[in-house]
CSV table of C-alpha atoms in Angstrom, one decimal:
chain,number,residue,atom,x,y,z
C,26,ILE,CA,0.0,0.0,0.0
C,27,GLU,CA,1.4,3.3,-1.0
C,28,PHE,CA,0.2,6.6,0.4
C,29,ASN,CA,0.7,9.8,-1.6
C,30,CYS,CA,0.4,12.8,0.7
C,31,ALA,CA,0.0,16.3,-0.5
C,32,ARG,CA,2.7,18.7,0.6
C,33,THR,CA,0.5,21.8,0.9
C,34,CYS,CA,-2.9,22.5,2.4
C,35,SER,CA,-5.5,24.3,0.3
C,36,ASP,CA,-6.5,26.5,3.3
C,37,GLY,CA,-2.9,27.8,3.8
C,38,GLY,CA,-2.7,26.0,7.1
C,39,VAL,CA,0.0,23.7,8.5
C,40,VAL,CA,1.7,21.6,5.8
C,41,VAL,CA,1.5,17.9,6.4
C,42,THR,CA,4.0,15.6,4.6
C,43,VAL,CA,5.1,12.0,4.6
C,44,GLU,CA,8.2,13.3,6.4
C,45,ASP,CA,6.2,14.5,9.4
C,46,ARG,CA,6.7,11.8,12.0
C,47,TYR,CA,3.5,12.7,13.9
C,48,THR,CA,1.1,12.8,11.0
C,49,ARG,CA,2.5,10.6,8.2
C,50,PRO,CA,0.4,7.5,7.4
C,51,ILE,CA,1.9,4.2,8.5
C,52,PRO,CA,0.9,1.5,6.0
C,53,ALA,CA,1.6,-1.4,8.4
C,54,SER,CA,-1.0,-0.2,10.9
C,55,ALA,CA,-3.6,1.2,8.5
C,56,ALA,CA,-7.3,0.2,8.3
C,57,LEU,CA,-9.7,0.6,5.5
C,58,VAL,CA,-13.2,1.9,6.4
C,59,LEU,CA,-15.8,1.6,3.6
C,60,ILE,CA,-19.0,3.5,4.4
C,61,ASP,CA,-22.5,3.1,3.0
C,62,VAL,CA,-21.5,1.0,-0.1
C,63,GLN,CA,-24.8,-0.7,-0.1
C,64,ARG,CA,-27.0,-1.4,-3.1
C,65,ASP,CA,-29.7,1.2,-2.1
C,66,PHE,CA,-27.0,3.9,-2.3
C,67,TYR,CA,-25.1,3.0,-5.5
C,68,ALA,CA,-27.3,1.1,-8.0
C,69,ASP,CA,-28.8,2.9,-11.0
C,70,ASP,CA,-32.3,2.2,-9.7
C,71,ALA,CA,-31.4,2.8,-6.0
C,72,PRO,CA,-34.0,4.8,-4.0
C,73,LEU,CA,-31.2,7.0,-2.5
C,74,ARG,CA,-28.4,6.8,-5.1
C,75,VAL,CA,-25.2,8.7,-4.2
C,76,ALA,CA,-23.7,9.9,-7.4
C,77,GLY,CA,-20.2,8.6,-8.2
C,78,THR,CA,-20.4,5.6,-5.8
C,79,SER,CA,-20.9,3.0,-8.4
C,80,THR,CA,-18.0,4.4,-10.4
C,81,ALA,CA,-15.7,4.2,-7.4
C,82,ILE,CA,-16.5,0.6,-6.5
C,83,ALA,CA,-13.8,-0.9,-8.7
C,84,ALA,CA,-11.1,1.2,-7.0
C,85,MET,CA,-12.5,0.4,-3.6
C,86,ALA,CA,-12.5,-3.3,-4.4
C,87,LYS,CA,-8.8,-3.1,-5.5
C,88,LEU,CA,-7.9,-1.4,-2.3
C,89,ALA,CA,-9.9,-3.9,-0.2
C,90,SER,CA,-8.1,-6.7,-1.9
C,91,ALA,CA,-4.7,-5.1,-1.1
C,92,PHE,CA,-5.7,-4.8,2.6
C,93,ARG,CA,-6.9,-8.4,2.7
C,94,GLN,CA,-3.6,-9.7,1.2
C,95,ARG,CA,-1.7,-7.8,3.9
C,96,GLY,CA,-4.0,-9.0,6.7
C,97,LEU,CA,-4.9,-5.4,7.5
C,98,PRO,CA,-8.3,-4.5,9.1
C,99,ILE,CA,-11.3,-3.6,6.9
C,100,VAL,CA,-14.6,-2.3,8.3
C,101,HIS,CA,-17.7,-2.0,6.2
C,102,VAL,CA,-19.9,0.6,7.8
C,103,VAL,CA,-23.6,0.2,6.9
C,104,ARG,CA,-26.9,2.0,7.4
C,105,LEU,CA,-30.1,0.0,8.1
C,106,TYR,CA,-33.5,1.7,8.2
C,107,ARG,CA,-36.3,-0.3,9.9
C,108,ALA,CA,-39.4,-0.2,7.7
C,109,ASP,CA,-41.3,1.8,10.3
C,110,GLY,CA,-38.6,4.5,10.4
C,111,SER,CA,-38.1,4.1,14.1
C,112,ASN,CA,-34.3,4.2,13.7
C,113,ALA,CA,-34.1,6.7,10.8
C,114,ASP,CA,-32.4,10.1,11.0
C,115,PRO,CA,-35.0,12.9,11.4
C,116,VAL,CA,-34.3,14.0,7.8
C,117,ARG,CA,-35.4,10.6,6.4
C,118,ARG,CA,-37.9,9.5,9.0
C,119,GLN,CA,-41.0,11.0,7.3
C,120,SER,CA,-40.3,9.5,3.9
C,121,ILE,CA,-39.7,6.1,5.4
C,122,GLU,CA,-42.8,6.3,7.5
C,123,GLN,CA,-44.7,7.2,4.2
C,124,GLY,CA,-43.3,4.0,2.6
C,125,ALA,CA,-39.9,4.7,1.2
C,126,ARG,CA,-37.8,1.5,1.4
C,127,ILE,CA,-34.2,2.4,1.9
C,128,ALA,CA,-31.6,-0.2,3.2
C,129,VAL,CA,-34.3,-2.1,5.0
C,130,PRO,CA,-32.9,-5.0,7.0
C,131,GLY,CA,-33.0,-8.2,5.0
C,132,SER,CA,-33.6,-6.5,1.7
C,133,ALA,CA,-31.3,-6.7,-1.3
C,134,GLY,CA,-30.8,-2.9,-1.0
C,135,SER,CA,-29.2,-3.3,2.4
C,136,GLN,CA,-26.5,-5.6,1.1
C,137,ILE,CA,-22.9,-4.4,0.6
C,138,ALA,CA,-21.6,-4.3,-3.0
C,139,PRO,CA,-20.4,-7.9,-3.6
C,140,GLU,CA,-17.2,-6.7,-5.3
C,141,LEU,CA,-16.0,-5.4,-1.9
C,142,LEU,CA,-16.5,-8.6,0.0
C,143,PRO,CA,-14.1,-11.6,0.4
C,144,ASN,CA,-16.9,-14.0,-0.4
C,145,PRO,CA,-20.7,-13.9,-0.6
C,146,VAL,CA,-22.0,-12.5,2.6
C,147,GLU,CA,-25.5,-12.0,4.0
C,148,LEU,CA,-25.7,-9.3,6.6
C,149,GLU,CA,-26.8,-10.5,10.1
C,150,HIS,CA,-29.1,-7.5,10.4
C,151,GLN,CA,-30.3,-8.1,14.0
C,152,LEU,CA,-26.7,-8.6,15.2
C,153,LEU,CA,-25.7,-5.3,13.6
C,154,LEU,CA,-28.7,-3.4,14.8
C,155,ASP,CA,-27.9,-4.6,18.3
C,156,GLY,CA,-24.5,-2.8,18.0
C,157,ALA,CA,-22.3,-5.9,17.5
C,158,LEU,CA,-19.7,-6.3,14.7
C,159,GLN,CA,-20.3,-9.1,12.2
C,160,GLN,CA,-17.0,-10.8,11.3
C,161,ILE,CA,-16.8,-11.7,7.6
C,162,GLY,CA,-13.1,-12.4,7.2
C,163,PRO,CA,-10.0,-12.8,9.4
C,164,ALA,CA,-9.6,-9.0,9.8
C,165,GLU,CA,-12.8,-7.9,8.2
C,166,HIS,CA,-16.0,-6.8,9.9
C,167,VAL,CA,-19.3,-5.1,9.2
C,168,LEU,CA,-20.6,-2.4,11.6
C,169,TYR,CA,-24.0,-0.7,11.7
C,170,LYS,CA,-24.0,3.1,12.2
C,171,PRO,CA,-27.2,4.6,13.7
C,172,ARG,CA,-26.5,8.1,12.4
C,173,TRP,CA,-24.6,9.6,9.5
C,174,GLY,CA,-21.2,9.6,11.3
C,175,ALA,CA,-19.5,6.3,11.5
C,176,PHE,CA,-18.0,7.1,14.9
C,177,SER,CA,-21.3,8.4,16.4
C,178,GLY,CA,-22.9,5.8,18.7
C,179,THR,CA,-20.8,2.9,17.3
C,180,LYS,CA,-17.9,0.7,18.4
C,181,LEU,CA,-15.7,1.9,15.4
C,182,GLU,CA,-13.1,3.7,17.5
C,183,GLN,CA,-12.8,0.9,20.0
C,184,HIS,CA,-12.5,-1.7,17.2
C,185,LEU,CA,-9.8,0.3,15.4
C,186,ARG,CA,-7.8,0.8,18.6
C,187,GLU,CA,-8.1,-2.9,19.4
C,188,SER,CA,-6.8,-3.6,15.9
C,189,ALA,CA,-3.8,-1.5,16.7
C,190,THR,CA,-4.7,0.9,13.8
C,191,ASP,CA,-3.4,4.4,13.6
C,192,THR,CA,-3.8,5.2,10.0
């Protein structure tokens, strides 16, 4: 894995370089965190398609493969919206209560892009909704996020620390 770091900041702030011993990325202790790469967010007919995601999947898959080959941690962070909207963000709750079906547990739309997985995987929705991580490979897990931020209300930080990750 090779990191290419910019030598200047666009805001004119402090310059961060690979030579900076405090901020340089350390490939041997890196983790890959893939967020919301689920069918309902990338497919052409997705109810909540995020532009550009489907185009980026091939590059993400290549990166995931490189991390797997090196035994480095990978975390797939997913959103799951109960059909009644009870766990939806306020901005989406009304549309889900009115029948929008977005990343519903057990649906095809809730599943992670298969290109990113080590083998076919069915999400264990209840396990994830309960806040546990689903292990899908030796150093690969799936984590549910209850809100937009992957660190908010999740075990992501703890998991990364336990994995001795710092990049």
